[in-house]
Short mmCIF file of C-alpha atoms in Angstrom, two decimals:
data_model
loop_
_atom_site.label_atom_id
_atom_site.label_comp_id
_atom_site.label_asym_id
_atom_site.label_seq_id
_atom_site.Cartn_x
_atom_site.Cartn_y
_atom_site.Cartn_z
CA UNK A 177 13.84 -23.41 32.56
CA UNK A 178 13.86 -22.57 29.01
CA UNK A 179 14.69 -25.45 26.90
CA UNK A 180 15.91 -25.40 23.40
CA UNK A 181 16.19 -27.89 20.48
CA UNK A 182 18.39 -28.09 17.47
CA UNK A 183 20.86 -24.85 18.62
CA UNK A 184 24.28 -26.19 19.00
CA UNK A 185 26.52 -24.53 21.30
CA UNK A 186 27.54 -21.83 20.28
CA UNK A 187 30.88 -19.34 20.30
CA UNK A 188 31.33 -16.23 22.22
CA UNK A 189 27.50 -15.26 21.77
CA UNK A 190 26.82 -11.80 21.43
CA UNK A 191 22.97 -10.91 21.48
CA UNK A 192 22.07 -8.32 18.86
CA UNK A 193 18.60 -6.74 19.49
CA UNK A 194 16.03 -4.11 17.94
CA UNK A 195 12.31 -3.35 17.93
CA UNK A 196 9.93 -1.48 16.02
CA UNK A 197 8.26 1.19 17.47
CA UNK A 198 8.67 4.15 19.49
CA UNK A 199 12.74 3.17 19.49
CA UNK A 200 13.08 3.06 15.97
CA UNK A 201 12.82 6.54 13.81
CA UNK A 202 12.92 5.38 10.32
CA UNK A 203 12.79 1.54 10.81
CA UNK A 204 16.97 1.87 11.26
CA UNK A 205 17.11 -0.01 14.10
CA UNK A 206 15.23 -2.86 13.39
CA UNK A 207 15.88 -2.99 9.55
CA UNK A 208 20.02 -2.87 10.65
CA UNK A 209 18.87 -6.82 12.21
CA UNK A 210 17.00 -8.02 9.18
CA UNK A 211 19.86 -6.90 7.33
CA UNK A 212 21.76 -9.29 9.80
CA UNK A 213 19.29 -11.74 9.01
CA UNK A 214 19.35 -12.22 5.59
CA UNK A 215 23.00 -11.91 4.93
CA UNK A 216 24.24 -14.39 7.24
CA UNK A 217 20.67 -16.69 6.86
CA UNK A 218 20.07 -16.87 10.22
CA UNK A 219 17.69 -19.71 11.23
CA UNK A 220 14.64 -18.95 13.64
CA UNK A 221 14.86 -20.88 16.72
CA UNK A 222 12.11 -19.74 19.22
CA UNK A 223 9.45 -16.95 19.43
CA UNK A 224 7.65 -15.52 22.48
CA UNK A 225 3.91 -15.55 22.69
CA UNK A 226 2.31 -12.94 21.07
CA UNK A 227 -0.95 -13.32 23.32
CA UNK A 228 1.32 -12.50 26.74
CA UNK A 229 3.06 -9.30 25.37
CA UNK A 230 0.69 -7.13 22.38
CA UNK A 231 -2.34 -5.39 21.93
CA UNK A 232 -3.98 -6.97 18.99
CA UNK A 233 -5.87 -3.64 18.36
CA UNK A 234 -2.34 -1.65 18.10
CA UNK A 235 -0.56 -4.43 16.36
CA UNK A 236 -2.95 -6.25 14.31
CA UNK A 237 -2.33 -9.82 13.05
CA UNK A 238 -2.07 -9.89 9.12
CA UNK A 239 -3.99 -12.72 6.99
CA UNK A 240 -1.99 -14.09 3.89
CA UNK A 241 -2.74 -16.72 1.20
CA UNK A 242 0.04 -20.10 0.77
CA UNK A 243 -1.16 -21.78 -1.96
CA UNK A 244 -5.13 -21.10 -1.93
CA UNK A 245 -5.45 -21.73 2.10
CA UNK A 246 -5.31 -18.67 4.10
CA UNK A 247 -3.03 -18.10 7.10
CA UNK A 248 -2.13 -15.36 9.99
CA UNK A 249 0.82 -13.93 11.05
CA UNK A 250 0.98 -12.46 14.95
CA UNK A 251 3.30 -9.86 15.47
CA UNK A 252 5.48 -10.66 18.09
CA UNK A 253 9.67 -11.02 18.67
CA UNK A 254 11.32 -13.71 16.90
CA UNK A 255 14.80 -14.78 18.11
CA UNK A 256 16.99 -16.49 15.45
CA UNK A 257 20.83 -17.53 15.32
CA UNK A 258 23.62 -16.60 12.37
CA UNK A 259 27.05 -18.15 12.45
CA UNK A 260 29.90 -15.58 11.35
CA UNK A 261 33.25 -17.02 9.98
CA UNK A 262 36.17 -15.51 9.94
CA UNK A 263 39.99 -16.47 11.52
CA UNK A 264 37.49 -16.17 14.78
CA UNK A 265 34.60 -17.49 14.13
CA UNK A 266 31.57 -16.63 16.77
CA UNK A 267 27.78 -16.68 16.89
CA UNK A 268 25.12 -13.52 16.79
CA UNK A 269 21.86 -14.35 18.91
CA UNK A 270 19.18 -11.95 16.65
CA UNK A 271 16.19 -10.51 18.72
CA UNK A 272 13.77 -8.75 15.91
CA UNK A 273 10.40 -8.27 17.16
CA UNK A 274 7.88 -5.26 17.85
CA UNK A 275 8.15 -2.96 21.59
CA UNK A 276 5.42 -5.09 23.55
CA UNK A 277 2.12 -3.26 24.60
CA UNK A 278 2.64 -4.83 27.89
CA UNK A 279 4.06 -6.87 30.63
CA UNK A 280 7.60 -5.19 30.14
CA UNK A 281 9.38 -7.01 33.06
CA UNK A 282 8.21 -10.24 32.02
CA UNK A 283 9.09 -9.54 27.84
CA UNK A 284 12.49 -8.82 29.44
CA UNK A 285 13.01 -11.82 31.61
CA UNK A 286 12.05 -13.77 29.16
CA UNK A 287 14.74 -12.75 26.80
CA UNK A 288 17.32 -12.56 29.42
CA UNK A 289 15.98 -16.51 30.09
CA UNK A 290 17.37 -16.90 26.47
CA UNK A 291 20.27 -15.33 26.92
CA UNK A 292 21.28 -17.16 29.94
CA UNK A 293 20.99 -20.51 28.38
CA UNK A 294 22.61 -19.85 25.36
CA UNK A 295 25.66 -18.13 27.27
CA UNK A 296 25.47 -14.83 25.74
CA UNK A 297 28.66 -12.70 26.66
CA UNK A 298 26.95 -9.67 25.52
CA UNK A 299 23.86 -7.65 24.76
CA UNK A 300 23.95 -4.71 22.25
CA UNK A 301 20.55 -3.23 21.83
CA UNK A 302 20.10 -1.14 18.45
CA UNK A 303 17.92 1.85 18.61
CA UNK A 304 17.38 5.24 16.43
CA UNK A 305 16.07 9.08 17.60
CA UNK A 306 14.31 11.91 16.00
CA UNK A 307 17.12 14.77 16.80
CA UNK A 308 18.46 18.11 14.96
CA UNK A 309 20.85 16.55 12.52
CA UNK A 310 21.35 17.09 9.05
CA UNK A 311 20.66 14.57 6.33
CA UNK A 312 24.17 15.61 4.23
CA UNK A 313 26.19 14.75 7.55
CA UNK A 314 27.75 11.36 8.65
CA UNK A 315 25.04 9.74 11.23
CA UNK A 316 25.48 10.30 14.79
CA UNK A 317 25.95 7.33 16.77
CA UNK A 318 26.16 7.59 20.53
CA UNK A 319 26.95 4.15 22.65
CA UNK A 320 25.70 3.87 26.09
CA UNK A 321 25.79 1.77 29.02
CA UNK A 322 24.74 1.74 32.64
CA UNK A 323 27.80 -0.48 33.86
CA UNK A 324 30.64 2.03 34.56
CA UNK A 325 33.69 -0.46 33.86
CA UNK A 326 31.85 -1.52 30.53
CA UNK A 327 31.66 1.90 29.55
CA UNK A 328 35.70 2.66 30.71
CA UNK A 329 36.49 -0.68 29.21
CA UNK A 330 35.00 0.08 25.62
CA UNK A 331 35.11 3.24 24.87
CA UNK A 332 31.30 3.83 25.87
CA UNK A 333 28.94 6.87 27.96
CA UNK A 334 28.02 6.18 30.74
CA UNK A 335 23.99 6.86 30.67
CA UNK A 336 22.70 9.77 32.88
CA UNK A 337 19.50 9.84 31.22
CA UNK A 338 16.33 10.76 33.28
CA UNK A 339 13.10 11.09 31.71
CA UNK A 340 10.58 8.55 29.57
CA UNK A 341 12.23 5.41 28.30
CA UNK A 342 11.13 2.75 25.81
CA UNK A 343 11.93 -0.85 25.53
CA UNK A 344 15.72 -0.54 24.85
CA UNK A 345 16.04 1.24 28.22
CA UNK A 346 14.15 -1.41 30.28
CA UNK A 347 15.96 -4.19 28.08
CA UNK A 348 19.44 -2.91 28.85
CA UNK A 349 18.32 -2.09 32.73
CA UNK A 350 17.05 -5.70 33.35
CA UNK A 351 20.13 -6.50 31.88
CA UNK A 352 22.53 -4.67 33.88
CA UNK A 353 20.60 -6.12 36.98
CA UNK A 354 20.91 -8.87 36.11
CA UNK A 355 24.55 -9.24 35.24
CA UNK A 356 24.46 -9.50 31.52
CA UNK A 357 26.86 -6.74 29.93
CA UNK A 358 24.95 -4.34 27.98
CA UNK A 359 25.08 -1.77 25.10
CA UNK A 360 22.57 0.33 23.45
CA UNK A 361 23.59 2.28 19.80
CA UNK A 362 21.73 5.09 19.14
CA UNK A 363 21.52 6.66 15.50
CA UNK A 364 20.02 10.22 15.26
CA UNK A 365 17.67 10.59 12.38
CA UNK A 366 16.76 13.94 11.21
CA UNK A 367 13.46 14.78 12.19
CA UNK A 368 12.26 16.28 9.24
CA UNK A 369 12.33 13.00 7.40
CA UNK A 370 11.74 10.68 9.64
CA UNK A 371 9.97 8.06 7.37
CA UNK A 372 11.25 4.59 7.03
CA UNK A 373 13.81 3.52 5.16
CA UNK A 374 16.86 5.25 6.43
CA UNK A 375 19.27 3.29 4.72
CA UNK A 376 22.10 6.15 5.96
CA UNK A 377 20.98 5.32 9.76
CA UNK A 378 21.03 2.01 9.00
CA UNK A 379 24.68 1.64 7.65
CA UNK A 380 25.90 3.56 10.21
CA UNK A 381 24.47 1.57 13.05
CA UNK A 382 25.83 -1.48 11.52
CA UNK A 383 28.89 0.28 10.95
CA UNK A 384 29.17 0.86 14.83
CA UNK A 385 28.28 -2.48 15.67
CA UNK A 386 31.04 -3.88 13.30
CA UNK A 387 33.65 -1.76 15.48
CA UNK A 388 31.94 -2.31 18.74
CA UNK A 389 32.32 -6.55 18.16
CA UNK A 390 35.11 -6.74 15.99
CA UNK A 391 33.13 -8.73 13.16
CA UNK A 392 33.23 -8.02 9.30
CA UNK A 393 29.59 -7.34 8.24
CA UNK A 394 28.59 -7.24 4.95
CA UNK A 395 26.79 -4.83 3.86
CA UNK A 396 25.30 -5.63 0.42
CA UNK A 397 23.51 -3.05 -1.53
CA UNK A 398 23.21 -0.68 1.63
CA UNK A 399 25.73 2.07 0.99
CA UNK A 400 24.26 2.14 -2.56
CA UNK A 401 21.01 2.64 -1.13
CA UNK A 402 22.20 5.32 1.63
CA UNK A 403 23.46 7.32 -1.12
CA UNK A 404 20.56 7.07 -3.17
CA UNK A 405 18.37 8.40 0.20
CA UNK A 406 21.08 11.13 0.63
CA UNK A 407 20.17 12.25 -3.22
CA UNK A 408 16.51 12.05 -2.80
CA UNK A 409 16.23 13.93 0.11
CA UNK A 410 18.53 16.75 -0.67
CA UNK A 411 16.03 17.17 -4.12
CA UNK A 412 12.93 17.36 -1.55
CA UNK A 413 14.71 19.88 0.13
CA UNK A 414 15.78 21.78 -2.20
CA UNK A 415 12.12 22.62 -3.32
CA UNK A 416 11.48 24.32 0.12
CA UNK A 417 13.10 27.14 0.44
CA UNK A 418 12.42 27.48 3.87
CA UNK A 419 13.86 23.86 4.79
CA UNK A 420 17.13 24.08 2.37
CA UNK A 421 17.73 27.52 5.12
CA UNK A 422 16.91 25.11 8.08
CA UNK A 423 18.97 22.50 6.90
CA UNK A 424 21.94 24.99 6.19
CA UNK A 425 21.43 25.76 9.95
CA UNK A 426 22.04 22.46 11.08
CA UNK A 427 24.65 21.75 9.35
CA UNK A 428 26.60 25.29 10.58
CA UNK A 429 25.73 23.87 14.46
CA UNK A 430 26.88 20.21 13.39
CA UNK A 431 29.85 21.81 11.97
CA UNK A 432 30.91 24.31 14.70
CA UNK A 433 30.13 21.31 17.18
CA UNK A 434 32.52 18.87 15.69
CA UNK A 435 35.25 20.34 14.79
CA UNK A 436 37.40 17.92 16.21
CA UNK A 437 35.96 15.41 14.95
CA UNK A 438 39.13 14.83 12.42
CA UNK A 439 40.79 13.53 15.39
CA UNK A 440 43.94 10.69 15.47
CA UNK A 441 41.00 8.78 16.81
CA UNK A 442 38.55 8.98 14.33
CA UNK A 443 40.73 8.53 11.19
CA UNK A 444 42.42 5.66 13.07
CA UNK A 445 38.98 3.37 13.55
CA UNK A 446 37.83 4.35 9.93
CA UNK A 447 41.03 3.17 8.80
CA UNK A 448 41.19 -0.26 10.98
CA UNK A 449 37.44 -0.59 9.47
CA UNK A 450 38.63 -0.51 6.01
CA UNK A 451 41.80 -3.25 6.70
CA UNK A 452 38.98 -5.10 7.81
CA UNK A 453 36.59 -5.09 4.68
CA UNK A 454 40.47 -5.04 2.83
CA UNK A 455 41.43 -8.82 3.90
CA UNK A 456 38.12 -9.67 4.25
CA UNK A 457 37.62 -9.43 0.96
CA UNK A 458 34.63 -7.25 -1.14
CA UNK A 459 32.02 -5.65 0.43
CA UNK A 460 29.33 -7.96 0.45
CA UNK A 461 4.04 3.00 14.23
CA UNK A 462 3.32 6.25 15.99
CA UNK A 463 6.07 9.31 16.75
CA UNK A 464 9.67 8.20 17.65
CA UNK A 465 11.73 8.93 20.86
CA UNK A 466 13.81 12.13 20.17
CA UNK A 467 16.96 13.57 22.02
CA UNK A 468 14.35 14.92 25.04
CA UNK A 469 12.15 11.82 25.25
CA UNK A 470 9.12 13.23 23.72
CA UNK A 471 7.45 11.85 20.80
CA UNK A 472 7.92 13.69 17.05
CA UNK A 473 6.93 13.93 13.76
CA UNK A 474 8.33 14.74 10.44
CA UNK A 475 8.82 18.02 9.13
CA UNK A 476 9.22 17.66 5.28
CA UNK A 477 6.97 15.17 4.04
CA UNK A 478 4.04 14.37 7.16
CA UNK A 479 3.56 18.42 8.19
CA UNK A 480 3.92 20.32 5.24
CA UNK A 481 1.46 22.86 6.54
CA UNK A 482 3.63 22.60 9.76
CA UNK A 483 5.53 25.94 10.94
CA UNK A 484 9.44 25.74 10.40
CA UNK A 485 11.03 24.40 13.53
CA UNK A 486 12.49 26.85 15.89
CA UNK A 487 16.33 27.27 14.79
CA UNK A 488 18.85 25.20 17.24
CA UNK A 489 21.31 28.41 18.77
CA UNK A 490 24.99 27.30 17.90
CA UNK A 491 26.73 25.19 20.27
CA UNK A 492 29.73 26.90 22.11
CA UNK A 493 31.74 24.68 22.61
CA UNK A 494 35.44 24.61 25.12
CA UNK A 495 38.63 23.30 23.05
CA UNK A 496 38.69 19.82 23.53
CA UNK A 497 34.70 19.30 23.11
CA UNK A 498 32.96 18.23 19.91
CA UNK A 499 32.21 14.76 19.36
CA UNK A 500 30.58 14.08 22.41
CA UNK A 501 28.43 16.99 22.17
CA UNK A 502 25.88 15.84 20.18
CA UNK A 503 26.28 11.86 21.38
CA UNK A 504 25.02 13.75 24.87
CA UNK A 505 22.02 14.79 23.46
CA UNK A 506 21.43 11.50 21.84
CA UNK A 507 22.17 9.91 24.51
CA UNK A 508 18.88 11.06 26.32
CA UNK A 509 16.93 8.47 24.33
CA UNK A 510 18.57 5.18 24.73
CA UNK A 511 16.33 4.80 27.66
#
């Protein structure tokens, strides 16, 4: 039995989680919780053992100086608790750590040892894909779960996916099995610039998660900082020929795919999101899964001797079909 010190009880729990790693294209995932983190100062209140769960050859320990006397830092997953106010208050359980090198079932029960003794209502896994999206369109977020009435209930897929799965997949599995209500967020990251920061990916899975748990997050200096990464990219591309008419083909597909997407729907949870900021006041390793479960690299700035990707044939898609074209595809990686 896992015992714990100094947390109070706390209110309608949700469990927020991300790793590093193979389920994490440009560091969105996991740099969406730190973002968590530091706005809402959460306080650490347990980590798990680095020595039962990581490869100390893959993830190596760092050494660092505090005042003249040298120390070490072990990567492992740190859980830590954040307290967000509001007319209804309730509490975030943060899981921020690295996918373990091993012992996956035990890494998982472990967690799910936390979350049964803190009473958490709900687990929402963050995770982010290499895929064929464009940089200059809004992020693609696809939400997934493997419990049929959750998914009817909130406005979730139901996951199909077969194929190679990551951490997120055995996390929300062992969930699932174990009667914890899960959800994994997916954000597709454009594969030719797949290097961390994504502060677009980023903001939008927060964005997401804000909807998904009805909680105002503030977002600080992010969608300053997406904007700036939209800018920066679109000058790297422009000095390629080649990937400026690659990108132009993505964004024809995305286009042609979505053109629903200005649906009664959609306009009616952007503008419920921005009542919400309104009366809340101001704003405050390795390849990546991608949409088939292979690993991938980038395309603009790690290959540049790299041949241009094969072109993506234009979706056709029936009347009534758009949206949830391209949250299929992602969809394949939440495992």
């Amino acid at each position: 039995m896992i015992e714990l010190e100094g947390v109070p009880e706390l209110i309608d729990p949700v469990m927020v989680a991300a790793f590093e790693g193979w389920n994490d294209a440009g560091d969105a995932a996991s740099t969406a919780v730190a973002h968590l983190d530091k706005e809402w100062k959460g306080e650490v209140f347990a980590a798990l053992d680095a020595e039962d769960y990581y490869d100390f050859q893959v993830n190596r320990p760092t050494v660092w100086m505090d005042a003249g006397v040298r120390k070490i830092t072990w990567p492992t997953t740190r859980l830590s608790v954040v307290r967000v106010g509001g007319e209804k208050p309730r509490d975030l359980v943060l899981v921020r750590g690295i996918e373990p090198s091993m012992r996956w079932r035990s890494f998982c029960n472990e967690l799910l040892g936390f979350a049964h003794e803190l009473g958490v209502e709900l687990v929402v896994i963050l995770g982010a894909l290499l895929g064929d999206t464009p940089h200059t369109r809004p992020v693609p977020i696809s939400g997934t779960t493997s419990d049929a009435d959750l998914a009817q209930r909130m406005d979730l897929e139901e996951t199909k996916y077969e194929g190679p799965t990551g951490i997120v997949g055995i996390l929300q599995e062992a969930c699932t099995h174990a009667g914890v209500p899960a959800v994994s967020l997916w954000a597709a990251v454009p594969h030719y610039v797949s290097q961390p920061p994504n502060p677009k990916a980023t903001l939008a899975l927060l964005n997401r998660l804000e909807d998904l748990i009805d909680v105002r997050i503030p977002l600080g200096e992010l969608p300053e900082d997406a904007r700036a990464w939209q800018v920066g990219v679109d000058q790297l591309a422009a000095e390629d020929s080649e990937v400026a008419e690659y990108v132009q083909t993505l964004e024809e597909a995305r286009d042609t795919a979505e053109l629903p997407e200005a649906s009664g729907e959609a306009i009616a949870r952007e503008f419920e999101r921005y009542l919400r900021r309104r009366d809340g006041g101001g704003s405050p390793p390795g390849g990546h899964a991608t949409a088939d479960g292979s690993d991938s690299a980038s395309y603009l700035r790690d290959n540049p001797g790299r041949a241009k990707p094969t072109r993506p044939a234009k979706p056709e898609t029936e009347p009534g079909t758009g949206p949830d074209t391209e949250a299929d595809d992602e969809d394949s990686s939440e495992e």
